[in-house]
PDB file of C-alpha atoms in Angstrom:
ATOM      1  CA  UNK R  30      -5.010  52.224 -68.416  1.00  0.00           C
ATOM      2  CA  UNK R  31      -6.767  49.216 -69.856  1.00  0.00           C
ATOM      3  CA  UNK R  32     -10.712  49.853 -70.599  1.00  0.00           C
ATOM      4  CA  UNK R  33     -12.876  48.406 -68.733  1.00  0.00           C
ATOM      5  CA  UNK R  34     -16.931  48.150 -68.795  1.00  0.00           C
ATOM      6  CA  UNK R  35     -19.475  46.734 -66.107  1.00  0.00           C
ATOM      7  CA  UNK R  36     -22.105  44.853 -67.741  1.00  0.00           C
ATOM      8  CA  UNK R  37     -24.708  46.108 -65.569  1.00  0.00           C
ATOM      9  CA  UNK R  38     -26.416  49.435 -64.225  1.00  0.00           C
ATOM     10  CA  UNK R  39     -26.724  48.339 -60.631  1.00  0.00           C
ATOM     11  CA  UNK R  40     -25.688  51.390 -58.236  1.00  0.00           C
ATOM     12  CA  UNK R  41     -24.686  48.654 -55.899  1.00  0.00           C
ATOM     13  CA  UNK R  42     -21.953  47.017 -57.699  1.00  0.00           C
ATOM     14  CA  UNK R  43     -20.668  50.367 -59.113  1.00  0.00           C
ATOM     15  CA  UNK R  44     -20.436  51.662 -56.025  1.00  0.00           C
ATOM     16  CA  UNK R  45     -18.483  48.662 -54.795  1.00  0.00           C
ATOM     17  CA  UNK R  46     -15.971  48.829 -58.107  1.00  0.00           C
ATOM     18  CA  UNK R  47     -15.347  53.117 -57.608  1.00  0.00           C
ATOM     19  CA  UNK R  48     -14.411  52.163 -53.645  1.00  0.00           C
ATOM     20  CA  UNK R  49     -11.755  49.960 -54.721  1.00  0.00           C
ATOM     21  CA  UNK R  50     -10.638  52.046 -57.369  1.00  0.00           C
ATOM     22  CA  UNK R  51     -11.177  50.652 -60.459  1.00  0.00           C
ATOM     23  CA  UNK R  52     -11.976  53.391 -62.934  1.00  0.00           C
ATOM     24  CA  UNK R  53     -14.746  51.627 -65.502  1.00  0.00           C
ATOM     25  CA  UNK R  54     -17.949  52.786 -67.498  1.00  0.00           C
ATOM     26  CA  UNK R  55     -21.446  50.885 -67.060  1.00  0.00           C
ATOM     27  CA  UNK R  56     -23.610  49.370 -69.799  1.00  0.00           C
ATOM     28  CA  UNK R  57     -26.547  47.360 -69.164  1.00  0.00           C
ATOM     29  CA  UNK R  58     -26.410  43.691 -70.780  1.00  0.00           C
ATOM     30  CA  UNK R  59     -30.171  43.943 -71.613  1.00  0.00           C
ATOM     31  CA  UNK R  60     -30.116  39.619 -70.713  1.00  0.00           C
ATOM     32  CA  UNK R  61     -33.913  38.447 -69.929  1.00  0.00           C
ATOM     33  CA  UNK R  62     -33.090  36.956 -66.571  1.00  0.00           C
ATOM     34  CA  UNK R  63     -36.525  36.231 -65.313  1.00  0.00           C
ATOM     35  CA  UNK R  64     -36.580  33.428 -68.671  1.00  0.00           C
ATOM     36  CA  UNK R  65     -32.702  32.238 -67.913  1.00  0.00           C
ATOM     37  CA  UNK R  66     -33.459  31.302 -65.056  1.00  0.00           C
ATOM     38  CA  UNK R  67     -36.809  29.669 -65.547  1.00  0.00           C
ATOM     39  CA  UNK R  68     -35.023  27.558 -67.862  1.00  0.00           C
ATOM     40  CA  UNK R  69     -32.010  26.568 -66.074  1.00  0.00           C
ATOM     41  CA  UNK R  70     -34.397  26.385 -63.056  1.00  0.00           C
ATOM     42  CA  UNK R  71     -36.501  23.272 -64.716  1.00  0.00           C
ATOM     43  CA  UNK R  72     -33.192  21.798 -65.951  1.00  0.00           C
ATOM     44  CA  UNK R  73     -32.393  21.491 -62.075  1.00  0.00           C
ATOM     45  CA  UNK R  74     -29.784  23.932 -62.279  1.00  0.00           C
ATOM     46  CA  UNK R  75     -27.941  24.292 -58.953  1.00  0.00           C
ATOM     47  CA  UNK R  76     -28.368  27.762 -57.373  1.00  0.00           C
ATOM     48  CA  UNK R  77     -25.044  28.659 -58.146  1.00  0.00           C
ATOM     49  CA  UNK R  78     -24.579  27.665 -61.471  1.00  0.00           C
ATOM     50  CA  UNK R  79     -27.449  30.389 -61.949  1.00  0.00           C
ATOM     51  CA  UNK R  80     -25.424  32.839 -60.655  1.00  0.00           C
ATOM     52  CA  UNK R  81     -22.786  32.042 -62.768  1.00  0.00           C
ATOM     53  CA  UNK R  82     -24.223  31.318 -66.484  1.00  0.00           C
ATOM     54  CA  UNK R  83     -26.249  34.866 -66.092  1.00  0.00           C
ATOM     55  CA  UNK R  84     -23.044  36.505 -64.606  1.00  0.00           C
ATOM     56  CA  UNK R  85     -21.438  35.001 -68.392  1.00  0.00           C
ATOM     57  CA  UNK R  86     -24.308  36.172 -70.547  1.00  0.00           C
ATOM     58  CA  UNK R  87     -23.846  39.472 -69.605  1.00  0.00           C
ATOM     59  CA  UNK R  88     -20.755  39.620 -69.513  1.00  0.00           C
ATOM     60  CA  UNK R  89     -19.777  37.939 -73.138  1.00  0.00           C
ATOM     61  CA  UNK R  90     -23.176  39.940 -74.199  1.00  0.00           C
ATOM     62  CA  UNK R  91     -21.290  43.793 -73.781  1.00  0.00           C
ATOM     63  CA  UNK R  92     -17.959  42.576 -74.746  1.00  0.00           C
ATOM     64  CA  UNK R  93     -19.396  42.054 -78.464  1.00  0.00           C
ATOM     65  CA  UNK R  94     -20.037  45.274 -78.418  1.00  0.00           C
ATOM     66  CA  UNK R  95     -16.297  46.409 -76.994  1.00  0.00           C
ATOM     67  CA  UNK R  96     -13.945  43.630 -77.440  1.00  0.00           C
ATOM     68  CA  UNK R  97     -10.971  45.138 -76.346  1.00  0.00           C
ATOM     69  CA  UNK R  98     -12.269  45.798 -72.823  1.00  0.00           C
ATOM     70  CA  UNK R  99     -12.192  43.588 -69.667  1.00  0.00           C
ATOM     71  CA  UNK R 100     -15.983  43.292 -69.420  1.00  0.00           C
ATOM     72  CA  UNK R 101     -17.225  42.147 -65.631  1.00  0.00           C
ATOM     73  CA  UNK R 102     -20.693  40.716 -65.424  1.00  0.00           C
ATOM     74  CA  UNK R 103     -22.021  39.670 -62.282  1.00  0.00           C
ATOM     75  CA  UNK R 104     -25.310  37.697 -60.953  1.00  0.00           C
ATOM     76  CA  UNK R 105     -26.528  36.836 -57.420  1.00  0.00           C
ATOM     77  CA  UNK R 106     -29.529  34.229 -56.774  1.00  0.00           C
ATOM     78  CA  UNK R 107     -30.592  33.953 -53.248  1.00  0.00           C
ATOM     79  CA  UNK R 108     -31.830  30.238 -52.501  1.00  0.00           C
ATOM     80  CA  UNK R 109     -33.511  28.722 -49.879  1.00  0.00           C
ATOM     81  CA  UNK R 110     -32.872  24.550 -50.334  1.00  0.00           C
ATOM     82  CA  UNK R 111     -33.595  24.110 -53.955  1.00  0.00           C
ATOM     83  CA  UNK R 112     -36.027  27.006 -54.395  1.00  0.00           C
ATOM     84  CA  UNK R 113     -34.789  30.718 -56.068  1.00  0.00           C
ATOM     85  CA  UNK R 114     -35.898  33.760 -55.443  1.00  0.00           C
ATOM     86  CA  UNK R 115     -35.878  36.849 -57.774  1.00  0.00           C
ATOM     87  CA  UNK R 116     -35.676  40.526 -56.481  1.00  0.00           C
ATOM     88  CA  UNK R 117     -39.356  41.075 -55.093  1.00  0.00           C
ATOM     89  CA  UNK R 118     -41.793  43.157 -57.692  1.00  0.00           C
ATOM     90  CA  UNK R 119     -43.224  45.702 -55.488  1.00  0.00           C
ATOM     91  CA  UNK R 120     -44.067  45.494 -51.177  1.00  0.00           C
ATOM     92  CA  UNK R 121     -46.666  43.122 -51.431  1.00  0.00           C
ATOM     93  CA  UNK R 122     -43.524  40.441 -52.816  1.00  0.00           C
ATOM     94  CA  UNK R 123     -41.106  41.731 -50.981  1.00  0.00           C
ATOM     95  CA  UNK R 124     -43.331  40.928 -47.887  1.00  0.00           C
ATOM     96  CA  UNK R 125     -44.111  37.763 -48.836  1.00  0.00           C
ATOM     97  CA  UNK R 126     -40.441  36.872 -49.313  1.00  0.00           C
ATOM     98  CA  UNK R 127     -39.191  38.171 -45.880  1.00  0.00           C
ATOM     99  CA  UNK R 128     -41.832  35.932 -44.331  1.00  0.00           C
ATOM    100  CA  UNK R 129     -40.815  33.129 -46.516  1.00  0.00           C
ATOM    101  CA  UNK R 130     -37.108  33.676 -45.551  1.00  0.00           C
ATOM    102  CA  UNK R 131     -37.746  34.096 -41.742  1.00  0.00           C
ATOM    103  CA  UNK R 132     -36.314  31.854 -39.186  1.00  0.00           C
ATOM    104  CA  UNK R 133     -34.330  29.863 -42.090  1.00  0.00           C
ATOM    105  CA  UNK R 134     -30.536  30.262 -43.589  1.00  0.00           C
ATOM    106  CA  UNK R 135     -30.354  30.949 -47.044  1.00  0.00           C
ATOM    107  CA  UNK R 136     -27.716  30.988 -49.358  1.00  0.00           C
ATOM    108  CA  UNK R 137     -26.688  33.957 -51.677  1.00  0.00           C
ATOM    109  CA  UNK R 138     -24.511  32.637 -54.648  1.00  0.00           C
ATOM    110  CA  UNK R 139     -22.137  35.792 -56.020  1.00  0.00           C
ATOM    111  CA  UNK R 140     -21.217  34.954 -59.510  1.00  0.00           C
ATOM    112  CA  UNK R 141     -18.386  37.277 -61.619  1.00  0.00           C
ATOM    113  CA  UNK R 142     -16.780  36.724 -65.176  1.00  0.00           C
ATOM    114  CA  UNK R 143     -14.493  38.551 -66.777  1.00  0.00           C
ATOM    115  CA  UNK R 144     -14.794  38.474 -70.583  1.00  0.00           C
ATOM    116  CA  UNK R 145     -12.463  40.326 -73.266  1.00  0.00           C
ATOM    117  CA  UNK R 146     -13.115  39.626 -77.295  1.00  0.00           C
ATOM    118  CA  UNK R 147     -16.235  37.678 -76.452  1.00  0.00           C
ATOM    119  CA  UNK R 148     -15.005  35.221 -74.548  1.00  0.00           C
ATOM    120  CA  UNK R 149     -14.730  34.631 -70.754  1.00  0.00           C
ATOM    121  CA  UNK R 150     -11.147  35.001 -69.310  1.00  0.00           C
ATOM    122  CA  UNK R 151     -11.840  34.129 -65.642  1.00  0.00           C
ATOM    123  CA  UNK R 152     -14.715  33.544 -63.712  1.00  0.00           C
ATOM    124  CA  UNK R 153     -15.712  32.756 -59.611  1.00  0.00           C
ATOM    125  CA  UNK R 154     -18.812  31.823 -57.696  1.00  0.00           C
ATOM    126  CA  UNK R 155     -18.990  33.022 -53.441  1.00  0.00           C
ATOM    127  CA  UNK R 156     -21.414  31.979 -51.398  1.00  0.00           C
ATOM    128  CA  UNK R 157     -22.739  33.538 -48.629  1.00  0.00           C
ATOM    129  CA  UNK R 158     -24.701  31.939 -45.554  1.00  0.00           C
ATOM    130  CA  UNK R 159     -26.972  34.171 -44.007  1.00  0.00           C
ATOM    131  CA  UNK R 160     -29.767  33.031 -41.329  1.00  0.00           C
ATOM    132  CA  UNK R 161     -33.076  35.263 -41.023  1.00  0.00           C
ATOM    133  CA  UNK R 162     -34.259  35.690 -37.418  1.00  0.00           C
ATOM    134  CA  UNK R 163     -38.116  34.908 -35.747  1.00  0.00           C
ATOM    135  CA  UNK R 164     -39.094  38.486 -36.404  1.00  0.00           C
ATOM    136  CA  UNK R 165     -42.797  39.414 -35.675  1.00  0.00           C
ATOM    137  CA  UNK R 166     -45.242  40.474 -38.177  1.00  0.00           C
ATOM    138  CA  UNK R 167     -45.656  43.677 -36.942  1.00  0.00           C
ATOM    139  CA  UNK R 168     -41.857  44.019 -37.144  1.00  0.00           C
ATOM    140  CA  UNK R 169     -41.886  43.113 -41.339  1.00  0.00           C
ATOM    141  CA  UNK R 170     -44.457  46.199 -41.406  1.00  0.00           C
ATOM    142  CA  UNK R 171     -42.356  48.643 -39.344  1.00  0.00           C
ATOM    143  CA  UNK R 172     -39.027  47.681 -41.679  1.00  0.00           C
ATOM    144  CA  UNK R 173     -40.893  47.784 -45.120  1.00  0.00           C
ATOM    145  CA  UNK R 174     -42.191  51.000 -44.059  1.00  0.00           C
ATOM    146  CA  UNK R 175     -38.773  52.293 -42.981  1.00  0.00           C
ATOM    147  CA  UNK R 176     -36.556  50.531 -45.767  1.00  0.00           C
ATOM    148  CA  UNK R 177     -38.780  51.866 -48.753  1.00  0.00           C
ATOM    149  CA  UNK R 178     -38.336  51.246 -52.172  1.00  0.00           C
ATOM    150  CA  UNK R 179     -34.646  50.993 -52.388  1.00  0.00           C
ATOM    151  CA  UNK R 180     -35.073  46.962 -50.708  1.00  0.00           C
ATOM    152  CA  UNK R 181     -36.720  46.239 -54.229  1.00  0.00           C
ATOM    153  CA  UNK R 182     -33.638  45.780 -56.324  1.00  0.00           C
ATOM    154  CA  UNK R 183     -32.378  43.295 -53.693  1.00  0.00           C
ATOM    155  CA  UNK R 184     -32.833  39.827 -54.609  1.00  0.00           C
ATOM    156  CA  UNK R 185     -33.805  39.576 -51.140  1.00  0.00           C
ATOM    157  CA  UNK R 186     -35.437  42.343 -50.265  1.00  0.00           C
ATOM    158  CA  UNK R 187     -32.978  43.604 -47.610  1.00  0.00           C
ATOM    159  CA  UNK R 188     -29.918  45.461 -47.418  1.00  0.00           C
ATOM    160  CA  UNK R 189     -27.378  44.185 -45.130  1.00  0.00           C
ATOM    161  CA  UNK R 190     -25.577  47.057 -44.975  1.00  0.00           C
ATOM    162  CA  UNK R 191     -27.994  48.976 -44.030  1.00  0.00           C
ATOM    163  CA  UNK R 192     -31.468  48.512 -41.819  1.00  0.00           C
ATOM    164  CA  UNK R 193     -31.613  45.250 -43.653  1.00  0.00           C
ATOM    165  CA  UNK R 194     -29.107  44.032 -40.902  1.00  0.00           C
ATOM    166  CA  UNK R 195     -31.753  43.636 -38.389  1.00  0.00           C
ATOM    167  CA  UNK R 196     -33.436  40.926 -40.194  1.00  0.00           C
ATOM    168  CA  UNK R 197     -30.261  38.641 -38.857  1.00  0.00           C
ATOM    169  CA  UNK R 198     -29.487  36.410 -36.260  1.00  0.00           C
ATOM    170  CA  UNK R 199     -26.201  35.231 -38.361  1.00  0.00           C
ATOM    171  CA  UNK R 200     -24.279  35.862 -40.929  1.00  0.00           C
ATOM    172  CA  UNK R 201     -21.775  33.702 -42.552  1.00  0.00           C
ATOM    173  CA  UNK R 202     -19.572  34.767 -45.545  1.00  0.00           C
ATOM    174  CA  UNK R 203     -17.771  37.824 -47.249  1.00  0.00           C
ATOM    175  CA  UNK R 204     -19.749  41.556 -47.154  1.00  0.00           C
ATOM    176  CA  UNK R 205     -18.646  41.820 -50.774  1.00  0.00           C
ATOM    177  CA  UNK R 206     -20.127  38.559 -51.874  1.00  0.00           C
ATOM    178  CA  UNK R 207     -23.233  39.286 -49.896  1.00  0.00           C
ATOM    179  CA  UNK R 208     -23.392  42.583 -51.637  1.00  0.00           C
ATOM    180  CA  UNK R 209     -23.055  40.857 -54.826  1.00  0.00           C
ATOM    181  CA  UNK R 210     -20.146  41.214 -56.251  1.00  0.00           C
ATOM    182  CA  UNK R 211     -16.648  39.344 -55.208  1.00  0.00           C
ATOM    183  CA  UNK R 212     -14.353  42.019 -54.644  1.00  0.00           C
ATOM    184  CA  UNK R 213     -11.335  40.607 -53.543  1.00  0.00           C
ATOM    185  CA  UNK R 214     -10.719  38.023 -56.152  1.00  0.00           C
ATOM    186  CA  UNK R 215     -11.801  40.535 -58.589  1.00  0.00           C
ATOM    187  CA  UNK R 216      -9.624  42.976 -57.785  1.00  0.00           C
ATOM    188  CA  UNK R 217      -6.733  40.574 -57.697  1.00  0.00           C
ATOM    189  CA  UNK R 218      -7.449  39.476 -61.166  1.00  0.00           C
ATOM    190  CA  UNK R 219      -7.519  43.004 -62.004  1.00  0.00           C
ATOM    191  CA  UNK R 220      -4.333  43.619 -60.787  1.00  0.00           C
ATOM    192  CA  UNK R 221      -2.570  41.073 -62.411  1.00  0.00           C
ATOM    193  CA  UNK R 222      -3.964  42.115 -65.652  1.00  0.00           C
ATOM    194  CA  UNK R 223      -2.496  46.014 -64.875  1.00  0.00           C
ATOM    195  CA  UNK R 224      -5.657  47.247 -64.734  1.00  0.00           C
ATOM    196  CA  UNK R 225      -5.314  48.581 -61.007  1.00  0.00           C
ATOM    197  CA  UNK R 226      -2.192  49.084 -58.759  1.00  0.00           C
ATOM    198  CA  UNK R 227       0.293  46.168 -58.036  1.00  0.00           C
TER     199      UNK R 227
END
């Protein structure tokens, strides 16, 4: 079986990659995202482009260090018109962002490269449409009581798979990509590399 390595620690996307069955090992990239994207944010940047140059960087960043491996790095930005959000710092921000959020559709922008000998192989951006209901203030408290700390390494500060779901009046795109990582295609590329099951 071919090696492969996930540039990133997230329990999220590991999760995601051990359900489909891709047998891999996690590294962190170590990337200073908060700076990336300040940068490519004053360079007018579009939201998905983000996604996708920090999705590289990681990704070409931990395939220096095993070159032989398929190396997956992946990103998600969460905008709302031409403003990006980062994954909230503690309640206070993660508050602030829900009530930012409410009663408008933002976009999530799922960003995956593949990179073997330091260089990317293939690559894909999904996006994902999601619209935040009129929620009350006193409803925010009760769910950042009840979702806890776990909502803080969400760049939105929700989970939809879990009590995050409530925050929704609609929902348009793929779970995966909303998840943050693009399964499907992924796998598929997998697969015709032999890395999982034809």
């Amino acid at each position: 079986m071919k090696a492969v390595v996930l540039a990133s620690t997230s329990v999220t996307r590991q999760r995601l990659l051990r359900a489909g069955g891709v047998d891999f090992v996690a590294e962190a990239a170590a990337v200073d995202e908060a700076n990336v994207i300040e940068s490519l944010v004053a360079e007018k940047a579009k939201p998905r482009d983000v996604a996708d140059i920090l999705a590289e960087l990681k990704a070409v960043k931990v395939s220096a260090r095993h070159p032989q491996a398929f190396v997956i790095g992946a990103d998600q930005v969460l905008s709302l018109g031409s403003e990006i959000f980062q994954k909230p710092a503690d309640r206070d921000g993660a508050r602030a962002q829900l009530m930012r959020l409410r009663g408008s559709t933002h976009v999530l922008s799922s960003a995956v490269c593949v990179a073997r000998e330091g260089s990317v192989v293939w690559r894909m951006v999904d996006e994902a449409r999601l619209t935040m209901r009129a929620f009350s203030d006193a409803f925010l408290e009760a769910y950042l009581v009840e979702a806890g700390e776990d909502i803080l390494s969400s760049v939105g500060g929700y989970h939809v798979e879990g009590l995050g779901i409530q925050l929704f009046s609609r929902i348009d795109g793929d779970a995966f990509t909303i998840q943050g990582l693009p399964m499907l295609p992924l796998i598929d590329f997998l697969r015709t590399h032999g890395i999982v099951r034809a």
